[in-house]
PDB file of C-alpha atoms in Angstrom:
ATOM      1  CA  UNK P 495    -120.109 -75.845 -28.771  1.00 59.00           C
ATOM      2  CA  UNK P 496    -122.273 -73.242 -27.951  1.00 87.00           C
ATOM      3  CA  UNK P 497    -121.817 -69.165 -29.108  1.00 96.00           C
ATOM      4  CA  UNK P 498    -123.375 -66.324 -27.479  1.00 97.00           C
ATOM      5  CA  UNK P 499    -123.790 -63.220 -28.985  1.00 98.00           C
ATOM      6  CA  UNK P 500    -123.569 -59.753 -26.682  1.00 98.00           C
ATOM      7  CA  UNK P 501    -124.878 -56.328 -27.612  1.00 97.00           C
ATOM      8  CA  UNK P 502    -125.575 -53.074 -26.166  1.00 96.00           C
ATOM      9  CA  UNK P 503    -126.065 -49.637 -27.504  1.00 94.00           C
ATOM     10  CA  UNK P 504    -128.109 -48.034 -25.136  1.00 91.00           C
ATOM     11  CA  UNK P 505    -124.890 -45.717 -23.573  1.00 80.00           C
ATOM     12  CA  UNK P 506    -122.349 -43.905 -25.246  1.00 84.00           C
ATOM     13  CA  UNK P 507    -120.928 -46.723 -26.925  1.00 88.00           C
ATOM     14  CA  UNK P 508    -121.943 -49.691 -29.228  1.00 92.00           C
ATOM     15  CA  UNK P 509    -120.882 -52.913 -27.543  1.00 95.00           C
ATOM     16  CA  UNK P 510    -120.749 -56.124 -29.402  1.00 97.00           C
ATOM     17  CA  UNK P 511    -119.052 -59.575 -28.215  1.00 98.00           C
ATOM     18  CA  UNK P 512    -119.442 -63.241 -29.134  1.00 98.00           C
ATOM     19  CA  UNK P 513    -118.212 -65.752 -26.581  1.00 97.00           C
ATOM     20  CA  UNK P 514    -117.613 -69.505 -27.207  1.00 95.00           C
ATOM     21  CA  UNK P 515    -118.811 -71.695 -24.923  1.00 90.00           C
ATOM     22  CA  UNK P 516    -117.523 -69.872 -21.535  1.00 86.00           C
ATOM     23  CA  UNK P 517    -114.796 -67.894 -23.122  1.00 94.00           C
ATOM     24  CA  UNK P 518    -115.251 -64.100 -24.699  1.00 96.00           C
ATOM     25  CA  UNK P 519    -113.287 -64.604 -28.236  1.00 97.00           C
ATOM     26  CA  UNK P 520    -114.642 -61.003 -29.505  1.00 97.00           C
ATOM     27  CA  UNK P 521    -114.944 -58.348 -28.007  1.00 97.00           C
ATOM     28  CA  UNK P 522    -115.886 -54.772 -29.854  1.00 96.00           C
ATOM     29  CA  UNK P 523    -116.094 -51.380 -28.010  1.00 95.00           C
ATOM     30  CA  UNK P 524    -116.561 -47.842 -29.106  1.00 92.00           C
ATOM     31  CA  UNK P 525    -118.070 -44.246 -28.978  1.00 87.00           C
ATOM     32  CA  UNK P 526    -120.874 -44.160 -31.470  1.00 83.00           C
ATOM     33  CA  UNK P 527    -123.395 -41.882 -29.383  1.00 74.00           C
ATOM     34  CA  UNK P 528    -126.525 -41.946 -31.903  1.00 75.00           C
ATOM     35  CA  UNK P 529    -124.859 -43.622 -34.495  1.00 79.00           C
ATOM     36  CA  UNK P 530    -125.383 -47.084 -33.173  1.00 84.00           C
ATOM     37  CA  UNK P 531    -128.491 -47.295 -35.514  1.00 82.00           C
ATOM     38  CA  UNK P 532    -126.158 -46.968 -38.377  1.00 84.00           C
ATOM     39  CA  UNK P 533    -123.215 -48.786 -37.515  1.00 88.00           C
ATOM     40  CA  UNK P 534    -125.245 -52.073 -35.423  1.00 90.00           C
ATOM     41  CA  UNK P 535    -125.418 -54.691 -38.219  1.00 91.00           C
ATOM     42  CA  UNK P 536    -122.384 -53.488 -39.794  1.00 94.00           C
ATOM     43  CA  UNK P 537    -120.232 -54.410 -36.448  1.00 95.00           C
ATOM     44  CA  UNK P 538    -122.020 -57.242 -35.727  1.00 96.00           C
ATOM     45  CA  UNK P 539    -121.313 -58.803 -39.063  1.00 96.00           C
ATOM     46  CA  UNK P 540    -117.813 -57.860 -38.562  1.00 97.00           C
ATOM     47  CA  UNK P 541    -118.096 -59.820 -35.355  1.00 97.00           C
ATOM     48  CA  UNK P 542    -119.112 -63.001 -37.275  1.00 97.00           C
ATOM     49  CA  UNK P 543    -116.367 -62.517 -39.565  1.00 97.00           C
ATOM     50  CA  UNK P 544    -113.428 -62.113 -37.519  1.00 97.00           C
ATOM     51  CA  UNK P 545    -114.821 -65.213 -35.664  1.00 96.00           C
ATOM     52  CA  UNK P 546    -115.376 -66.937 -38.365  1.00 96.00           C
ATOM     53  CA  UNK P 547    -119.021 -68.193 -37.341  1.00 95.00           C
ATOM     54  CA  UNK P 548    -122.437 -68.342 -38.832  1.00 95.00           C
ATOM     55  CA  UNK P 549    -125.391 -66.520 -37.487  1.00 94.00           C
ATOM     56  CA  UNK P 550    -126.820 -69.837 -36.753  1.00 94.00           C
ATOM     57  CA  UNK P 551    -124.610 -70.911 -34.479  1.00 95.00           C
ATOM     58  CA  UNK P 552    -125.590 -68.337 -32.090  1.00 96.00           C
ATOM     59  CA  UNK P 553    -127.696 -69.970 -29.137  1.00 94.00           C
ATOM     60  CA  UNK P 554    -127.657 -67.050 -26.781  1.00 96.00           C
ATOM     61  CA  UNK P 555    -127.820 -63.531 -27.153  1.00 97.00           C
ATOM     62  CA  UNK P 556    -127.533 -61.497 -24.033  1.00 98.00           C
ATOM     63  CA  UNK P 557    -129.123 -57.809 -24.475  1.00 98.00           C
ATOM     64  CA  UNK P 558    -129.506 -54.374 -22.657  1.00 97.00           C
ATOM     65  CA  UNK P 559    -132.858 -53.648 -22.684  1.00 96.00           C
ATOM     66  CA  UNK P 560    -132.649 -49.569 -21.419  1.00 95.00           C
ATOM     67  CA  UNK P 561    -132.668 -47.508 -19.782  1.00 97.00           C
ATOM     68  CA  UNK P 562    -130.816 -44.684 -21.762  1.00 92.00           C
ATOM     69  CA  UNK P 563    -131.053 -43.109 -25.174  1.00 88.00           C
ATOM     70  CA  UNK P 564    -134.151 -43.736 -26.604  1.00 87.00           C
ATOM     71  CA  UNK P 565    -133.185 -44.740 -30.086  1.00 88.00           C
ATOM     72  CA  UNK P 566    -129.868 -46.442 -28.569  1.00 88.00           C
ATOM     73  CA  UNK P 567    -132.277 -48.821 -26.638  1.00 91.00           C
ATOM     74  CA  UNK P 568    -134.322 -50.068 -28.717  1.00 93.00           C
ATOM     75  CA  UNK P 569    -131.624 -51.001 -31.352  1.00 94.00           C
ATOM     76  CA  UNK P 570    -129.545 -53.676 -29.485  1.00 95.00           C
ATOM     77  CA  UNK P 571    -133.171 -54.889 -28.057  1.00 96.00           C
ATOM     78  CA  UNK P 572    -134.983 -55.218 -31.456  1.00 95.00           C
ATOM     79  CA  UNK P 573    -131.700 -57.518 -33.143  1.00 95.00           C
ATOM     80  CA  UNK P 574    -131.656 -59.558 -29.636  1.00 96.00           C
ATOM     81  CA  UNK P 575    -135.223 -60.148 -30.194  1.00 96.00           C
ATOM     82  CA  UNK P 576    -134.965 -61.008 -34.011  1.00 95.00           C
ATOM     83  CA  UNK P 577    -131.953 -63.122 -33.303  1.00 94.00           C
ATOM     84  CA  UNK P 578    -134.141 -65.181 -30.521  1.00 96.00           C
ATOM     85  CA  UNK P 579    -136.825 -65.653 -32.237  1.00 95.00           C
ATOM     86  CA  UNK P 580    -135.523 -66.834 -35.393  1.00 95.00           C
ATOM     87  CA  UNK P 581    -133.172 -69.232 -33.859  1.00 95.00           C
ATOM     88  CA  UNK P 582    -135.751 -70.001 -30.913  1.00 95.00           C
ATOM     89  CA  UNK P 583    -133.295 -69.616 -28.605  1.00 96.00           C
ATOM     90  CA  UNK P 584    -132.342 -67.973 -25.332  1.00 96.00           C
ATOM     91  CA  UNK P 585    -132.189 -64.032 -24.922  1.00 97.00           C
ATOM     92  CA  UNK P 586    -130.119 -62.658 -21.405  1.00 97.00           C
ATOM     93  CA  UNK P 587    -131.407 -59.300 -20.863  1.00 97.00           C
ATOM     94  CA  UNK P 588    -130.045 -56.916 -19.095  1.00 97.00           C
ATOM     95  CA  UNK P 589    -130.433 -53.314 -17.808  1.00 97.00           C
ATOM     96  CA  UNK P 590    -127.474 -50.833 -19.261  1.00 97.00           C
ATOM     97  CA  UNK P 591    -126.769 -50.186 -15.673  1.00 98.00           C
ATOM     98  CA  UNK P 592    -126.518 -53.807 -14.616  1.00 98.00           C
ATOM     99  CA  UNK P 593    -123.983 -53.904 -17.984  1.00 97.00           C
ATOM    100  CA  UNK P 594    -121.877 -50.924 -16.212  1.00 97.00           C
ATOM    101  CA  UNK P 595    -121.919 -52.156 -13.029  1.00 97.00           C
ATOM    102  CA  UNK P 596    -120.942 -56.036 -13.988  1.00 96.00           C
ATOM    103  CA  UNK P 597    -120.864 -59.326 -11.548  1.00 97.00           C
ATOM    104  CA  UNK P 598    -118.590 -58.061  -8.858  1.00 96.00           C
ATOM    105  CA  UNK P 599    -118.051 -55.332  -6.735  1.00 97.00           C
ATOM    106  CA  UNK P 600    -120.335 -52.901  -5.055  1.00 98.00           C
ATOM    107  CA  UNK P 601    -121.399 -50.301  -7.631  1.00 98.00           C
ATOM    108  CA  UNK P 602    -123.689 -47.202  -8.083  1.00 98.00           C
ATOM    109  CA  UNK P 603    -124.012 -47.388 -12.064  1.00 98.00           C
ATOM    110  CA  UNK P 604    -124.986 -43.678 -13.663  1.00 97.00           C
ATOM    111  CA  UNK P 605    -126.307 -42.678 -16.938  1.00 96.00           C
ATOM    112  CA  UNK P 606    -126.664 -38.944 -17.621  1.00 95.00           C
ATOM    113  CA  UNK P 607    -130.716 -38.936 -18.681  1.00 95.00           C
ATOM    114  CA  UNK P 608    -130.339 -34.541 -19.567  1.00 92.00           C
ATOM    115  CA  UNK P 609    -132.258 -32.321 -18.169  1.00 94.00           C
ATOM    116  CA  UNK P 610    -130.993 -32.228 -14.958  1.00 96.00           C
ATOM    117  CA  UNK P 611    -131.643 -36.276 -14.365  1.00 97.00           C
ATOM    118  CA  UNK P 612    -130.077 -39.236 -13.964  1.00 97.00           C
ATOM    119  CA  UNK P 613    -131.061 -42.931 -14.187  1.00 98.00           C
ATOM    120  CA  UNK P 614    -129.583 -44.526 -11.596  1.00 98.00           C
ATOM    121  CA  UNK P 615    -129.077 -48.028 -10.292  1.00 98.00           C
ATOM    122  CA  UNK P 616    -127.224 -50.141  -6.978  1.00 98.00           C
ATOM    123  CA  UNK P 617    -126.030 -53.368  -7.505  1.00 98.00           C
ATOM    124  CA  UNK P 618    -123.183 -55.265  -5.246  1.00 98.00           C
ATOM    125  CA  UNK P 619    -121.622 -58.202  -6.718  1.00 97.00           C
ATOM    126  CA  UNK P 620    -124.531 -58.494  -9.601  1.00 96.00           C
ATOM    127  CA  UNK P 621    -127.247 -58.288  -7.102  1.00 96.00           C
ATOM    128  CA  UNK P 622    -129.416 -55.344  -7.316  1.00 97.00           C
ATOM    129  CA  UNK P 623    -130.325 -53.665  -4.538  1.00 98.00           C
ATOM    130  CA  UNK P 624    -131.849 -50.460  -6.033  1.00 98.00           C
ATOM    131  CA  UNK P 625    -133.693 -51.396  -9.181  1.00 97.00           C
ATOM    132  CA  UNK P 626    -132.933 -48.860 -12.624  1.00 97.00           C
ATOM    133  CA  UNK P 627    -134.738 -45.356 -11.762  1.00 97.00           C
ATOM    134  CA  UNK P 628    -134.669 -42.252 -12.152  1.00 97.00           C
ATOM    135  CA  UNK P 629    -134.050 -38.882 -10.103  1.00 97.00           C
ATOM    136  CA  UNK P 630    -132.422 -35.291 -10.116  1.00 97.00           C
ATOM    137  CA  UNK P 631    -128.651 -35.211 -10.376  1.00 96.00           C
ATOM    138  CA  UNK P 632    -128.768 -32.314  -7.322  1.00 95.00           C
ATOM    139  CA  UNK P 633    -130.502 -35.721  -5.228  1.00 96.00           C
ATOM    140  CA  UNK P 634    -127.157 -37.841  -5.834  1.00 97.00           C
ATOM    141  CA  UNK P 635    -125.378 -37.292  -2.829  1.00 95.00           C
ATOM    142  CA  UNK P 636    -128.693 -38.741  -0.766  1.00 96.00           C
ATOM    143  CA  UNK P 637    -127.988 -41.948  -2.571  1.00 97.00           C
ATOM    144  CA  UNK P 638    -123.990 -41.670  -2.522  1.00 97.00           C
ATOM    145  CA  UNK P 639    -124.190 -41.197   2.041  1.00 97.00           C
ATOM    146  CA  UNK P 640    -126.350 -44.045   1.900  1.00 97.00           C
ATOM    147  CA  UNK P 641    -124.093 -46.194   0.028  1.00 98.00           C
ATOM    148  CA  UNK P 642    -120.610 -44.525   1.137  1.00 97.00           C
ATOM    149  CA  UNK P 643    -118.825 -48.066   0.309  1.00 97.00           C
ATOM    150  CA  UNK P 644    -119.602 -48.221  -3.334  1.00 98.00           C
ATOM    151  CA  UNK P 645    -117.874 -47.450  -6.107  1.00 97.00           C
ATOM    152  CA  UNK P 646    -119.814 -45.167  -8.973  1.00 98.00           C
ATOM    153  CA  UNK P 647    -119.635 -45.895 -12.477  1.00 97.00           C
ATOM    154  CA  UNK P 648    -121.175 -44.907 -15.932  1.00 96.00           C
ATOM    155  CA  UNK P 649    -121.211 -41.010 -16.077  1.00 96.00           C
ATOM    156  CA  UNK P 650    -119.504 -40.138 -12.343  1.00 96.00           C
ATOM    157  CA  UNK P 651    -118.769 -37.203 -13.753  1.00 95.00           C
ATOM    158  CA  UNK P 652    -122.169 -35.685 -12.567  1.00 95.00           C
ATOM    159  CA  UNK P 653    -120.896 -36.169  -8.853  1.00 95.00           C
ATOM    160  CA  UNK P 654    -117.387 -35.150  -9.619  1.00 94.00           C
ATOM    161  CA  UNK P 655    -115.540 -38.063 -10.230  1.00 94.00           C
ATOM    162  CA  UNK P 656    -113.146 -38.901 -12.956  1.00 93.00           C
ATOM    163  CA  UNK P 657    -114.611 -41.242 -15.877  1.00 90.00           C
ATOM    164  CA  UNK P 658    -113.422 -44.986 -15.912  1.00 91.00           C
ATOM    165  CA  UNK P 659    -112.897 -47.199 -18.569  1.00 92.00           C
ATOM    166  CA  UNK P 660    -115.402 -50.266 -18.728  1.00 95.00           C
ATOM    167  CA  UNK P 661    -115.283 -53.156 -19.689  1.00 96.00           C
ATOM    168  CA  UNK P 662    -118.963 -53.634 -20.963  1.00 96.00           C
ATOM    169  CA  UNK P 663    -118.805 -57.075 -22.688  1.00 97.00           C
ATOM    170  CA  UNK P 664    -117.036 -58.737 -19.978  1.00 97.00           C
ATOM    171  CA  UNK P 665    -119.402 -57.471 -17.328  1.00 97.00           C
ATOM    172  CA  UNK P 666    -122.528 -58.449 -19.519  1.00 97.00           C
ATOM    173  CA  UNK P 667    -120.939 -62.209 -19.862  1.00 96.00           C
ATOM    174  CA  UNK P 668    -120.534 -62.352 -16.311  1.00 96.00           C
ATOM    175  CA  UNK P 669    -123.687 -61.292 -15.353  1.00 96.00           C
ATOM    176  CA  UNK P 670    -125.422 -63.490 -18.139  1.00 94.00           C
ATOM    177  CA  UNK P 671    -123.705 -66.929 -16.140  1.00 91.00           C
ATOM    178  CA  UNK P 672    -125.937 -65.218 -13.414  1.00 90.00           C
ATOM    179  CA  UNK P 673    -128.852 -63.977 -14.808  1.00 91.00           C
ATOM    180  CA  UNK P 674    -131.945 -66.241 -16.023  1.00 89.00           C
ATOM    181  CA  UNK P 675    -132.314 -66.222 -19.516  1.00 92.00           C
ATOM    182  CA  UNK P 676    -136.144 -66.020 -21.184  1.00 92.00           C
ATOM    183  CA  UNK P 677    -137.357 -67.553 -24.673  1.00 89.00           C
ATOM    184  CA  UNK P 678    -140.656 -65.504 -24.361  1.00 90.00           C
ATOM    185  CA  UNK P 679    -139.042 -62.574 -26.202  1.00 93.00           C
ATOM    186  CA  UNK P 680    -142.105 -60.734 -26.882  1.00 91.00           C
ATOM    187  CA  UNK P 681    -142.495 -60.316 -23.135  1.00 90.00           C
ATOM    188  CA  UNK P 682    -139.110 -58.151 -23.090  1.00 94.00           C
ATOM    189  CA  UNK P 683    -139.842 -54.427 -23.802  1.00 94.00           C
ATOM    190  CA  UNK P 684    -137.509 -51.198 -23.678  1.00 94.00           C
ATOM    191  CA  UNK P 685    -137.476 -49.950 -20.228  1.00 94.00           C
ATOM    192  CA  UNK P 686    -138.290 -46.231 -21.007  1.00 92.00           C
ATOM    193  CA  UNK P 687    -138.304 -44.191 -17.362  1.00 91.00           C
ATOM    194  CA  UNK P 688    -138.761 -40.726 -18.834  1.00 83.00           C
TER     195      UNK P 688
END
């Protein structure tokens, strides 16, 4: 039996799920915008209660690694990494885009970066075809004509569009039956593009 811990606070929201085997059992979800540092080992203990498993059980974490808030991305990183290297087991990470944009589908995954800027991805069906960056918001609808079939996600309220709901864990578990995991965690580093 085999448990695999998922985390991401690099957006808006903390994220926190353990799946069993290839089932999600937990899933956690909510608006903690810079509070994630405070409120990270609290959930995921909560996590391990409700599920009623040890810490040592886990023999995957899967991780956003950035980009986003600066803080926000190093937090879900830096427990992934402690986690893996304890355990000597396998980390999945992620980008916070690739986590917005999940396994299926053809997305263009957003995250507000301030200042007039946007990090931006382009990913169809878990496959990216535009790698995380960065440009101006006023440079969105260049990327939006050349990708009229996708859907945007994350913050599409900075090309007009109404917000949807996510579901974070879920994409990050489907992704992570996708996505090569690494046991050279030191090699994994926040992904900082301002």
């Amino acid at each position: 039996m085999g448990y695999t811990l998922i985390l991401d606070t690099s957006f808006k929201e903390m994220v926190v799920g353990v799946a069993k085997d290839n089932n999600l059992i937990y899933k956690m979800q909510k608006y903690a915008f810079q509070k994630q540092s405070e409120i990270a080992v609290q959930e995921i203990d909560k996590a391990f209660k409700e599920t009623n498993i040890n810490p040592k059980q886990i023999n995957k974490v899967i991780a956003t690694y950035g980009p986003g808030s600066y803080t926000g991305v190093r937090i879900a990183l830096t427990i992934a990494k402690v986690f893996c290297s304890s355990l000597n087991i396998e980390l999945v990470p992620l980008t916070s885009l690739q986590a917005l944009s999940g396994a299926q589908g053809k997305k263009i995954a957003l995250i507000d970066a301030r200042s007039n800027l946007v990090y931006y991805s382009v990913i169809d069906n878990g496959k990216v075809l535009e790698k995380a960056n960065i440009m101006k918001v006023d440079e969105l609808n260049n990327l939006l004509n050349k990708y009229p079939s996708f859907e945007v996600v994350g913050d599409s309220f900075l090309v007009g569009q109404e917000l949807k709901e996510i579901d974070i864990v879920k994409n990050m578990f489907e992704l992570s039956l996708k996505t090569k995991g690494v046991k050279e965690v030191d090699n994994i580093n926040p992904l900082y593009l301002k």
